[in-house]
Short mmCIF file of C-alpha atoms and ligand atoms in Angstrom, two decimals:
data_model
loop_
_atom_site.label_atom_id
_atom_site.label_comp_id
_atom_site.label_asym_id
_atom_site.label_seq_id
_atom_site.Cartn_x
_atom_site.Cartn_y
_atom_site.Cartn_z
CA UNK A 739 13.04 -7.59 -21.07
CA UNK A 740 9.65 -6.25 -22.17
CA UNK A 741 7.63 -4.34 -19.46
CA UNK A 742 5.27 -7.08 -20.40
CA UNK A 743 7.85 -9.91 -19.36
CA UNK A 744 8.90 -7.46 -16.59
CA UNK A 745 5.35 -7.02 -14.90
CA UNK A 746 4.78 -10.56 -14.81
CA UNK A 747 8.24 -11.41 -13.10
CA UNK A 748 7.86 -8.85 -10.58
CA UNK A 749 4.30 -9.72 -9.99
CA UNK A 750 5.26 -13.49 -9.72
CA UNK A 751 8.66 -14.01 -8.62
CA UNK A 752 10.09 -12.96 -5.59
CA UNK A 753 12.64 -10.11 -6.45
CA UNK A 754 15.79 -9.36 -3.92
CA UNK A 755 15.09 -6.82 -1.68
CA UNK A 756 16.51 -3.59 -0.83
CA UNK A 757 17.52 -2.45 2.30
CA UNK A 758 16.34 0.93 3.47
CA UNK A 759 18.93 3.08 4.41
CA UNK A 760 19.14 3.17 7.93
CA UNK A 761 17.22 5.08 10.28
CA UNK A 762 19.43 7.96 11.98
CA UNK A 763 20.94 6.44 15.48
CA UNK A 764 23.12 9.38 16.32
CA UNK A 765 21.19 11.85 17.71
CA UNK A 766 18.59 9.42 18.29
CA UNK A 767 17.84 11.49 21.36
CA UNK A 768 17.23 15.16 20.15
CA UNK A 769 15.31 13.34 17.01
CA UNK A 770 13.01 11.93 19.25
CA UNK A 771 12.80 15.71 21.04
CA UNK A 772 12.07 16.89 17.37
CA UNK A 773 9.15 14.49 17.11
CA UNK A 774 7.25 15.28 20.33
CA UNK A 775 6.73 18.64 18.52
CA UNK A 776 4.80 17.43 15.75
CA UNK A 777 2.04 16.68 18.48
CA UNK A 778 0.95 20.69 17.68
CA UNK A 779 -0.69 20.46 14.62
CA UNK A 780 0.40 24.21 14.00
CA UNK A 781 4.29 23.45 14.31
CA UNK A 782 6.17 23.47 10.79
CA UNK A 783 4.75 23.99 7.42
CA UNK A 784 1.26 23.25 6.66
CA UNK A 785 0.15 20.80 3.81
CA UNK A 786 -1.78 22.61 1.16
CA UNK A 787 0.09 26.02 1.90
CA UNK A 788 3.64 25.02 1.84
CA UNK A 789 5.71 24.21 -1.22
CA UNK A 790 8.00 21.06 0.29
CA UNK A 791 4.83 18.66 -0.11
CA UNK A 792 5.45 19.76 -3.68
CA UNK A 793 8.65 21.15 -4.96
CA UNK A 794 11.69 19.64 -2.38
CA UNK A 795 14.00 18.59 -4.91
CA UNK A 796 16.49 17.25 -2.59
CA UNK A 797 17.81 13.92 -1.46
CA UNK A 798 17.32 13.84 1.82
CA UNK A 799 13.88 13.11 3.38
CA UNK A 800 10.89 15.60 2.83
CA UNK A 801 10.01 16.80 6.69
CA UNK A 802 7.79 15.66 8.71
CA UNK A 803 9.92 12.17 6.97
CA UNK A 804 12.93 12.47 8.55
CA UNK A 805 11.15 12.70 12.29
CA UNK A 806 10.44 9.13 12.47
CA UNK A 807 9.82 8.53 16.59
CA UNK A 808 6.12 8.09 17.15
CA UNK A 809 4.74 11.30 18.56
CA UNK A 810 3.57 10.59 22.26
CA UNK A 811 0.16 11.79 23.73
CA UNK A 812 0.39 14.92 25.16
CA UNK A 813 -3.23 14.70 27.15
CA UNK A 814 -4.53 12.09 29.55
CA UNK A 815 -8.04 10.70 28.23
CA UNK A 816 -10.01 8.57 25.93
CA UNK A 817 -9.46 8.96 22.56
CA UNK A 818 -10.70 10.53 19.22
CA UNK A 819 -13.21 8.36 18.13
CA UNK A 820 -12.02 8.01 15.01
CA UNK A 821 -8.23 8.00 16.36
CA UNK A 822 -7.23 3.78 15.22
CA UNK A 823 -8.82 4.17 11.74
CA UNK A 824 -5.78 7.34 11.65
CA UNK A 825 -3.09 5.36 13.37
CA UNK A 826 -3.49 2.65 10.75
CA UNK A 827 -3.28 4.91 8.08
CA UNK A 828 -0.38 6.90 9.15
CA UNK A 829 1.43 3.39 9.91
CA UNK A 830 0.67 2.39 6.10
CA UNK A 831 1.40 5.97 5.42
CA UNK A 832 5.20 5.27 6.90
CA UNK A 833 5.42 2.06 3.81
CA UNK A 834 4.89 4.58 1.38
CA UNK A 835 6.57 7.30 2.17
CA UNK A 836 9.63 5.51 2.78
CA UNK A 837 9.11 3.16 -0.82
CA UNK A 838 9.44 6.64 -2.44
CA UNK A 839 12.25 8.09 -0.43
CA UNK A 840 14.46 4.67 -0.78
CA UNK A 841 13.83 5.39 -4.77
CA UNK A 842 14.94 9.23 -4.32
CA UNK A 843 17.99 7.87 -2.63
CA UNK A 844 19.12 5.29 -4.65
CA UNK A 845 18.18 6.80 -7.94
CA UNK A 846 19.02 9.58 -9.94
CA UNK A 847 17.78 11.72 -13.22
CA UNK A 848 19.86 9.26 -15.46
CA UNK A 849 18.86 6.06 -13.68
CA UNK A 850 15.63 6.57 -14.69
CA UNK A 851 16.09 7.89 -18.66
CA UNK A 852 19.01 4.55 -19.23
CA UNK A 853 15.78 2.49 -17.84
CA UNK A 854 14.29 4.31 -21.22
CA UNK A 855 11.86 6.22 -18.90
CA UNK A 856 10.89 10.23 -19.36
CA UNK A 857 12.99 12.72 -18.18
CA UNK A 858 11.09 14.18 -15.63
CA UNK A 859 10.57 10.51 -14.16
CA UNK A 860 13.08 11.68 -11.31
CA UNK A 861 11.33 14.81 -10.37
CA UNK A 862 7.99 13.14 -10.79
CA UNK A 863 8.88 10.63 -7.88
CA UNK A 864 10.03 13.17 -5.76
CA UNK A 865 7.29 15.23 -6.35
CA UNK A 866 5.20 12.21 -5.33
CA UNK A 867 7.58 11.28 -2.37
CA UNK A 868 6.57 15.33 -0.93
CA UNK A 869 3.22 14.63 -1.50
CA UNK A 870 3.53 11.42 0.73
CA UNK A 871 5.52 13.56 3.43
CA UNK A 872 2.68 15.87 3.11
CA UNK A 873 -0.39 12.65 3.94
CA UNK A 874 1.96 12.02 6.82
CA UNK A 875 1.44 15.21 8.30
CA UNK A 876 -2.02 15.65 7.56
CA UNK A 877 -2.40 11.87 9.21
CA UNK A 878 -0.77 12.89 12.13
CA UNK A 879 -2.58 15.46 12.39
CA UNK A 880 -6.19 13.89 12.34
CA UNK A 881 -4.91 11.80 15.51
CA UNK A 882 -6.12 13.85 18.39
CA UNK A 883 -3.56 14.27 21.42
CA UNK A 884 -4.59 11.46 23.74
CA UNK A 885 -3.32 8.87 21.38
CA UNK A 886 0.16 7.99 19.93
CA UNK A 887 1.19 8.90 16.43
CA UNK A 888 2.91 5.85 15.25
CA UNK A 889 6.97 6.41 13.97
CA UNK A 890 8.60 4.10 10.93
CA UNK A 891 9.62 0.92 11.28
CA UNK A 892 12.16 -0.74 8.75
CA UNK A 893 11.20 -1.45 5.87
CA UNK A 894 11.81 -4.71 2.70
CA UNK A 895 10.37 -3.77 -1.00
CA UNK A 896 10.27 -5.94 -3.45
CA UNK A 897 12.33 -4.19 -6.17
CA UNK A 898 15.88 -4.16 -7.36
CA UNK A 899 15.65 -1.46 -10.47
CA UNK A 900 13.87 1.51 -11.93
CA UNK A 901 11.86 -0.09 -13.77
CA UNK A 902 10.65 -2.94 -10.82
CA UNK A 903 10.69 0.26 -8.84
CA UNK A 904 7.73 2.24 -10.71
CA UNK A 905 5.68 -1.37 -11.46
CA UNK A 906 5.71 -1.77 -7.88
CA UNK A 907 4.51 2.13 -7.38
CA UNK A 908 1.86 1.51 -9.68
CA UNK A 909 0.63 -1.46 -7.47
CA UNK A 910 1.12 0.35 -4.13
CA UNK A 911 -1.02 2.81 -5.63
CA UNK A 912 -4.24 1.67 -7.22
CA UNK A 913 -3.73 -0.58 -4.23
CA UNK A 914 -3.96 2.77 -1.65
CA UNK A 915 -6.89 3.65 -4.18
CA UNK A 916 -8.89 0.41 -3.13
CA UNK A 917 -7.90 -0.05 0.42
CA UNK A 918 -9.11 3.89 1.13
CA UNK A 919 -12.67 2.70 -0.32
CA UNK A 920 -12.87 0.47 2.68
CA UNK A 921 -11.38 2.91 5.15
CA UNK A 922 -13.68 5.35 4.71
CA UNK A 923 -16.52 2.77 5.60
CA UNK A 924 -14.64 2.56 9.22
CA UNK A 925 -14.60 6.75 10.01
CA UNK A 926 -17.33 7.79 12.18
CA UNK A 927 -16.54 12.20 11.53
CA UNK A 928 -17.51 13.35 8.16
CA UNK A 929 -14.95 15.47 7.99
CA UNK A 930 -12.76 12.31 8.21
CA UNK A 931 -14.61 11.17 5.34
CA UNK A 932 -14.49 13.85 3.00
CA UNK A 933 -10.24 14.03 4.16
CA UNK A 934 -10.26 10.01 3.09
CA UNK A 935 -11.46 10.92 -0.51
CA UNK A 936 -9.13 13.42 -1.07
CA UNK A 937 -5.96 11.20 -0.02
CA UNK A 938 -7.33 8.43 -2.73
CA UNK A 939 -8.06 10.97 -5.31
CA UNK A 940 -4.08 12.07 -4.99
CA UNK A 941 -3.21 8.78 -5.36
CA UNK A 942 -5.40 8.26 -8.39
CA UNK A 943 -2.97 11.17 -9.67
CA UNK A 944 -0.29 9.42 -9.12
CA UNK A 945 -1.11 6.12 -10.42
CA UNK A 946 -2.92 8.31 -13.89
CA UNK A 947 0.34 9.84 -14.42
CA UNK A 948 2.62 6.50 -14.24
CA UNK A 949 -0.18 4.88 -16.51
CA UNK A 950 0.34 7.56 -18.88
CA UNK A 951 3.72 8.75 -18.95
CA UNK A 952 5.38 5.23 -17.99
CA UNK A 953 3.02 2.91 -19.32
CA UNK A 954 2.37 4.74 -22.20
CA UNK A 955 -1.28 3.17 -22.06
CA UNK A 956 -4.94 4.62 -22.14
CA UNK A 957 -5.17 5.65 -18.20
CA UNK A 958 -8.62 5.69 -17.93
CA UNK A 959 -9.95 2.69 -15.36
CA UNK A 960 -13.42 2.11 -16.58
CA UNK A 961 -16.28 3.91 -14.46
CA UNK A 962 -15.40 3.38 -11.24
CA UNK A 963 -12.21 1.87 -9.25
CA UNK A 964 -13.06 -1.09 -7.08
CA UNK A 965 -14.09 -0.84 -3.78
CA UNK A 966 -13.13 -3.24 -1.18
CA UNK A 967 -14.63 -2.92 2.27
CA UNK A 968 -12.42 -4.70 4.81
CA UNK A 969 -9.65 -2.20 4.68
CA UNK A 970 -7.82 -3.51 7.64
CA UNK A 971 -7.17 -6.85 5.58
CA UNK A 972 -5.42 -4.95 2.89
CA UNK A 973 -3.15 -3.55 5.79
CA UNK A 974 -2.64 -6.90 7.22
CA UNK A 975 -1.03 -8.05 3.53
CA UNK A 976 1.34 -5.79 4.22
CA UNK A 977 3.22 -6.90 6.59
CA UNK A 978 6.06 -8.77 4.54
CA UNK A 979 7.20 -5.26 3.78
CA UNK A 980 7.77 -4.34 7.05
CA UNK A 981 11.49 -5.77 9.16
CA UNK A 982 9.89 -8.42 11.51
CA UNK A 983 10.47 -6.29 15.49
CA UNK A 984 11.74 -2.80 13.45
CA UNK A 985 8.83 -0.68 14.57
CA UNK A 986 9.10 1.45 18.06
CA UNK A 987 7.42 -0.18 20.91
CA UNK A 988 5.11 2.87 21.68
CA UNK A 989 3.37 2.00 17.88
CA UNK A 990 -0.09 0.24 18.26
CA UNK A 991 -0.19 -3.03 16.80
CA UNK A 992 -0.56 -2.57 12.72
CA UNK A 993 -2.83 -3.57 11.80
CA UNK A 994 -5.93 -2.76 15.01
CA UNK A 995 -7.42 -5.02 14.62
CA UNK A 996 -5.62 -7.55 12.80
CA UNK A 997 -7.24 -10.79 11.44
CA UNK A 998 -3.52 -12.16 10.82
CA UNK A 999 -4.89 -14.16 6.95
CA UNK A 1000 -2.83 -16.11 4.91
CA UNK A 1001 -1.40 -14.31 2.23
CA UNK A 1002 -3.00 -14.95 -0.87
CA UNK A 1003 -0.96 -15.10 -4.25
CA UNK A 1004 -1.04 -16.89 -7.60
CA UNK A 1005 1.38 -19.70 -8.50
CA UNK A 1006 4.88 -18.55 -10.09
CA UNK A 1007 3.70 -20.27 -13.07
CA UNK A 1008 1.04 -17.85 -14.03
CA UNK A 1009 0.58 -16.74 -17.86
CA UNK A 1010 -2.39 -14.27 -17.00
CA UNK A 1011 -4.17 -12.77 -14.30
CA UNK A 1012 -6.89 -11.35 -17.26
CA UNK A 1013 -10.83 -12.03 -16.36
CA UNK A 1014 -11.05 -15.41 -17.65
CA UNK A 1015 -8.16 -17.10 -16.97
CA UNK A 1016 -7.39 -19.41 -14.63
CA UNK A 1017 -4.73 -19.68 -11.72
CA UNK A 1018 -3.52 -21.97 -8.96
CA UNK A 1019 -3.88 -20.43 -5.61
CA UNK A 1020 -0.57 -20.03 -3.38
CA UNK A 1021 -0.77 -19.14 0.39
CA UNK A 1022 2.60 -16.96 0.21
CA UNK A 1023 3.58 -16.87 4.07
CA UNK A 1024 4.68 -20.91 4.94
CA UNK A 1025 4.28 -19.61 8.49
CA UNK A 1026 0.89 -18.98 7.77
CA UNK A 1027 -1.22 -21.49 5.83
CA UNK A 1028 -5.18 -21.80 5.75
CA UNK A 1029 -7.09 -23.76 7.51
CA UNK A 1030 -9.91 -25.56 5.83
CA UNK A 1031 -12.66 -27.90 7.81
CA UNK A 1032 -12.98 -31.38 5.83
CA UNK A 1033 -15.80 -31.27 3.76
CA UNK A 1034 -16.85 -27.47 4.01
CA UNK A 1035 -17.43 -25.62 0.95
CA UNK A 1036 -15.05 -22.54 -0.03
CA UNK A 1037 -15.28 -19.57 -1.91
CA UNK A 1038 -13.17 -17.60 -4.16
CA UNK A 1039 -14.49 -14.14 -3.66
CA UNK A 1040 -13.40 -11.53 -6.71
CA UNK A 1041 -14.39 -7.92 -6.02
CA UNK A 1042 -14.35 -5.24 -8.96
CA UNK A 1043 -15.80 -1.80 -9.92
CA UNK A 1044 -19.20 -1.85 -7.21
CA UNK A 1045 -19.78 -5.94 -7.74
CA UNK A 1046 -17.81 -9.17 -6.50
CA UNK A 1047 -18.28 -11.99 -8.12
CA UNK A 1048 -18.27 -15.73 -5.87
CA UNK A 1049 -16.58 -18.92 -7.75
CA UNK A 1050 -16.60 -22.39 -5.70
CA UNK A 1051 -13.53 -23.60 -5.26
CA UNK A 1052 -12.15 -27.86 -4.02
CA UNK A 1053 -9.83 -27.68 -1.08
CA UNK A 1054 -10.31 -31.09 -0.43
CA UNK A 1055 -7.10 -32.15 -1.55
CA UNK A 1056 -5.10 -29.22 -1.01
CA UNK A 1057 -2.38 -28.91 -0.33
CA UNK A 1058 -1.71 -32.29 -2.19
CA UNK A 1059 -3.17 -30.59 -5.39
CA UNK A 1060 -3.35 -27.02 -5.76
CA UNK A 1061 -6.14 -25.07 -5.85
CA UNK A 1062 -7.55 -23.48 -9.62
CA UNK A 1063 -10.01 -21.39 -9.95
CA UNK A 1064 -11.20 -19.03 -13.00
CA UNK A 1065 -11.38 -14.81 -12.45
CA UNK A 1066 -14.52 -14.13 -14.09
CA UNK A 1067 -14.65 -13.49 -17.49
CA UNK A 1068 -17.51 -11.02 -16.94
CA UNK A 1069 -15.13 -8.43 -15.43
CA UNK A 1070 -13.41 -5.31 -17.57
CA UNK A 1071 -9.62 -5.46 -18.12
CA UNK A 1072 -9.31 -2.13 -15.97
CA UNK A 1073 -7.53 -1.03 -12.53
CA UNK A 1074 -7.65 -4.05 -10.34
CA UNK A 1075 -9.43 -7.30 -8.89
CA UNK A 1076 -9.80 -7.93 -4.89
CA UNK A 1077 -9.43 -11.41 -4.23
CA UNK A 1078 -10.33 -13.39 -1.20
CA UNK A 1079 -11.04 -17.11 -0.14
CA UNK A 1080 -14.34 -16.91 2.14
CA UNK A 1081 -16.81 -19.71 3.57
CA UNK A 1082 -19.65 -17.99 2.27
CA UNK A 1083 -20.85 -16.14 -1.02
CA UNK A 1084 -20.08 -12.83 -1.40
CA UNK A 1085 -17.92 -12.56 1.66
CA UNK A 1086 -20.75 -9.83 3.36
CA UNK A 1087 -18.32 -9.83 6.74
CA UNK A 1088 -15.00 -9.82 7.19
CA UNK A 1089 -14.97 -12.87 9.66
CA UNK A 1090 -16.25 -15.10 6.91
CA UNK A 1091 -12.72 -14.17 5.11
CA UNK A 1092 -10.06 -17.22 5.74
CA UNK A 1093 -7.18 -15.81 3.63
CA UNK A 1094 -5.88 -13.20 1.33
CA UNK A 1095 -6.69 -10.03 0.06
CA UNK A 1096 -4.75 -10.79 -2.95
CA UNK A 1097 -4.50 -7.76 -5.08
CA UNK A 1098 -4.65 -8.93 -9.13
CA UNK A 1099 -3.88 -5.62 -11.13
CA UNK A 1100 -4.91 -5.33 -14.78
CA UNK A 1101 -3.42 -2.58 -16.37
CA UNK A 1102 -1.72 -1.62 -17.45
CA UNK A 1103 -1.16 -5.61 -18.16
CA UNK A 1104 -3.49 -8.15 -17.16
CA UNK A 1105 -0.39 -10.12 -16.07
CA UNK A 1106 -0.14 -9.39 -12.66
CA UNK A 1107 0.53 -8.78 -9.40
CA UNK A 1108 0.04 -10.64 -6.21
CA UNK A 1109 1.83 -8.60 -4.19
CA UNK A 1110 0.89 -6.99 -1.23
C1 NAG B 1512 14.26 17.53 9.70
O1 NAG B 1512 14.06 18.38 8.62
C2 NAG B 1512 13.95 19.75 8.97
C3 NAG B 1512 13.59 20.54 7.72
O2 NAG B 1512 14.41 20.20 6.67
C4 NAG B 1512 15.27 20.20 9.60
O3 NAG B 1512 15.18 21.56 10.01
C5 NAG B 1512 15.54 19.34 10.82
O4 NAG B 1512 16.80 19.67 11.38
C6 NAG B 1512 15.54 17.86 10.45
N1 NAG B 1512 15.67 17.07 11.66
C7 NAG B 1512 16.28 15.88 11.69
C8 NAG B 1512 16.31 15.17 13.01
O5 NAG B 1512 16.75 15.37 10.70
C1 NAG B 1513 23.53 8.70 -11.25
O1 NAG B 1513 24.04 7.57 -10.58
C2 NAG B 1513 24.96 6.83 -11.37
C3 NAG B 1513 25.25 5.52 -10.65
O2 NAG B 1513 25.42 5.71 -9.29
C4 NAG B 1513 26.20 7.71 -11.59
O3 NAG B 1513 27.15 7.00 -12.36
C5 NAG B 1513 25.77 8.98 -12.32
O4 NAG B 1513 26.86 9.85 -12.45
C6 NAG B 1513 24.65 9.68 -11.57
N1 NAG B 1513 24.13 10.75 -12.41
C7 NAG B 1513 23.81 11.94 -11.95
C8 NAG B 1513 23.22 12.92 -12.95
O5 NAG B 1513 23.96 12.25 -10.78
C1 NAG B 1514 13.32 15.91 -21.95
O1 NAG B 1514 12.58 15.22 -22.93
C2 NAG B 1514 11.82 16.10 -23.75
C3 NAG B 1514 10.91 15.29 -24.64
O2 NAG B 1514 11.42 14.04 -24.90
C4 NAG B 1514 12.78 17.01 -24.55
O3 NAG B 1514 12.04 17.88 -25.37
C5 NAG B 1514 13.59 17.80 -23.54
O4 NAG B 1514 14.56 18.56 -24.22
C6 NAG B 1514 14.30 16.87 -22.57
N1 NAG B 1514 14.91 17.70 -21.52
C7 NAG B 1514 16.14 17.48 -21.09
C8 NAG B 1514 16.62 18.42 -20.02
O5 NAG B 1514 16.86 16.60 -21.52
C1 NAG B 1515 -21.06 -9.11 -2.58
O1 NAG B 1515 -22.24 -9.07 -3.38
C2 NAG B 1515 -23.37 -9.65 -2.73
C3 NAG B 1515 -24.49 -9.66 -3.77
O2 NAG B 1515 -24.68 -8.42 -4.31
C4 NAG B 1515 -23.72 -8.85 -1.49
O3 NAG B 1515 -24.81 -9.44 -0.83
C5 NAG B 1515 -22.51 -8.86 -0.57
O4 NAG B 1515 -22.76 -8.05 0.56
C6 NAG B 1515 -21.29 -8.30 -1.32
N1 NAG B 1515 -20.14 -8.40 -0.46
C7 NAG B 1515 -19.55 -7.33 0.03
C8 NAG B 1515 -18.41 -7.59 0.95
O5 NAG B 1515 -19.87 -6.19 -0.23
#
C-alpha cells in the first residue's frame, strides 16, 4: 500500500488498537514515593542542561516517564493563576509521551527500515520520545505547589504498524502545533507565554523532520500554521485515546473545563480532504451525537493560516441524510484545517461551537485525517 492509500485508511478507518504496556503495579507504593519528589522543581536532571531529554537510547521510559502517580500539593492555598491551563497540558503531555514510548517499545531499528523508512527513523523517535519526557518535566514544573500534577492514565492509539505509527505522529503533531496557538490565548504570566511558543516550535521540529525525512515532501507549511483559539476543545477530542476510568483519581478532570462536543469526522467514504472538495460529516462518538434545534441555521466553521472561513450547512434532515459540505477552495494545500460546526459565523466564542474540532491535515496528502 502507497503512503497515499495508507494516509487515507488511517485517517478514515478505524485501525485496531494497541494496548500500552502496562503501568508498573509492583512497587506501586515506593513509585508513588518517587513521584511526590518531582514536586521540587530542582530534584533530577534539568531540561535544557541534561542529555536524557536528548540522547537516552534505551527502551525503557525516559525519566520523569516512568514516575507516572500525579504529584500531590505540597502547600495549602489558592493556586497559580495560571496552574489549569498547565494541568491540561501536562495531562495531554501524558498522550504523547506515552504514543512515543509504546513505539520505542514495540519497535526496533529494523522495524522501521523493512517499513522502507531511514535508518535513523528509530533513534529519531526516541530522540523525540526524550524530548517529550523533557515537556513533561518542564510542565510539571510550571504547576506551582498548591495544585496537583496530574499522573498517566491508560492509553488506546490508533495504529497497528510503523508506518500507521509515524502518520499518526505527524497528526499528533501539527495537531500540538495548532492546539498550543489557542493555549497560549488562555495564560495570564508572560513568561508562560513565551514557555508555550517554545513547546510548539519543538514540535514544529518534529513534525519538519517526519515531513522531510519520512514524507520525503517539501516541509515548508506556507506562512504561517493555523491558529485555533479554543484550545480546550482540541483536548476534549482527545479523549477516545484515553482507557475510559484509567486515570488516578487525584487528576483534575481533562479537559477543565470541558465542553464534552461531538466528535467531528468525515465519512469513511472520503476521496479528499483537499480545499475544494466536498465531504459528508460523521459525529464519531454514537454516545455523543449533536443536537440541532428544528429550523436553526448551522455553520461549518474552517479555520486556516490567521482566517476561518464559514460555509452554511442543512441539518434538517440529518441524520436521515448526511450532512455535505465543501472545504473552501480558497485555502492553500499546507499544514492543516480546524473544523467546527457552530450556530453562528465565524464561531467568535467557544459556546457558539456544537461539535467537533475535527482536525483535516493536508500534507503531506490532502487525504486526511479526522482523527483526534
Ligand atoms: C525511574 O528512572 C530513574 C532514572 O532512570 C531511576 O533511577 C528510577 O529508579 C526509576 N524509577 C522507577 C519507579 O521506575
Ligand atoms: C526487531 O524486532 C524483530 C521482531 O520482533 C526481531 O525479529 C528483530 O530481531 C529485532 N531486531 C533488532 C535489531 O533488535
Ligand atoms: C544508513 O543509511 C545511509 C544512507 O542511506 C547509509 O549511508 C548508511 O551507511 C546507513 N547506516 C547504517 C548503519 O546502515
Ligand atoms: C473568524 O473570522 C471572523 C471574521 O474575520 C471573526 O470575526 C471571528 O472572530 C473569527 N473567529 C475566531 C474564532 O477567531
Amino acid at each position: 500500500m502507497g503512503v497515499k492509500q495508507f494516509l487515507r485508511a488511517c485517517a478514515l478507518a478505524s485501525l485496531g488498537a494497541v494496548a500500552l504496556s502496562k503501568p508498573i503495579n509492583t512497587h506501586r507504593r515506593a513509585a508513588f514515593f518517587e513521584a511526590q519528589k518531582l514536586a521540587d522543581p530542582a530534584y533530577g536532571p534539568i531540561p535544557g542542561e541534561s542529555a536524557i531529554f536528548n540522547t537516552n537510547w534505551g527502551k525503557a521510559p525516559t525519566w520523569p516517564g516512568n514516575l507516572t502517580d500525579p504529584i500531590l500539593p505540597t502547600k495549602k492555598g489558592p493556586p497559580g493563576v495560571d496552574d489549569q491551563v498547565w494541568q491540561n497540558l501536562l495531562a495531554a503531555e501524558w498522550i504523547i509521551f506515552s504514543f512515543y514510548q509504546q513505539a520505542v517499545e514495540i519497535f526496533n531499528e529494523s522495524s522501521f527500515i523493512a517499513a522502507g523508512m531511514p535508518n535513523t527513523t528509530y533513534q529519531r523517535v526516541k530522540e523525540i520520545r526524550n524530548n517529550e519526557a523533557g515537556h513533561l518535566r518542564i510542565f510539571q514544573n510550571q504547576i506551582s505547589e498548591t495544585s496537583v500534577k496530574p499522573g498517566a492514565c491508560k492509553y488506546n492509539f490508533p495504529y497497528h504498524d510503523p508506518v500507521s505509527f509515524l502518520a499518526l505522529a505527524t497528526v499528533l503533531e501539527i495537531s500540538s502545533m495548532a492546539f498550543l496557538t489557542g493555549l497560549v490565548q488562555q495564560v495570564k504570566l508572560d513568561h508562560a507565554k513565551g514557555a508555550m511558543m517554545s513547546i510548539a516550535e519543538t514540535e514544529a521540529r518534529h513534525e519538519v523532520w517526519q515531513l522531510m525525512d519520512i514524507w520525503k515532501v517539501n516541509p515548508l507549511g506556507g506562512p504561517s500554521d493555523t491558529v485555533f483559539p479554543y484550545a480546550n476543545e482540541v483536548l476534549g477530542s482527545t479523549g477516545n485515546l484515553m482507557v475510559p476510568g484509567s486515570c488516578p483519581k487525584e487528576n483534575p478532570e481533562y479537559p477543565s473545563p470541558s465542553q464534552h462536543l461531538p466528535a467531528l469526522g468525515a465519512s469513511k467514504n472520503t476521496k479528499s480532504l483537499a480545499p475544494g472538495a466536498t465531504i459528508d460529516l460523521t459525529f464519531t462518538d454514537p454516545k455523543n451525537q449533536p443536537k440541532f434545534v428544528p429550523g436553526k441555521q448551522y455553520y461549518a466553521v474552517f479555520f486556516h493560516g490567521l482566517a476561518n472561513a464559514t460555509v452554511p450547512i442543512e441539518t434538517c434532515d440529518w441524520p436521515k441524510k448526511s450532512i455535505s459540505v465543501t472545504i473552501p477552495a480558497k485555502f492553500e494545500e499546507k499544514g492543516v484545517i480546524a473544523t467546527v460546526i457552530a450556530d453562528t459565523p465565524g464561531a467568535p466564542k467557544k459556546e457558539t461551537i456544537v461539535a467537533g474540532p475535527g482536525i483535516i491535515l493536508e500534507q503531506p496528502e490532502p487525504l486526511g485525517v479526522k482523527l483526534l
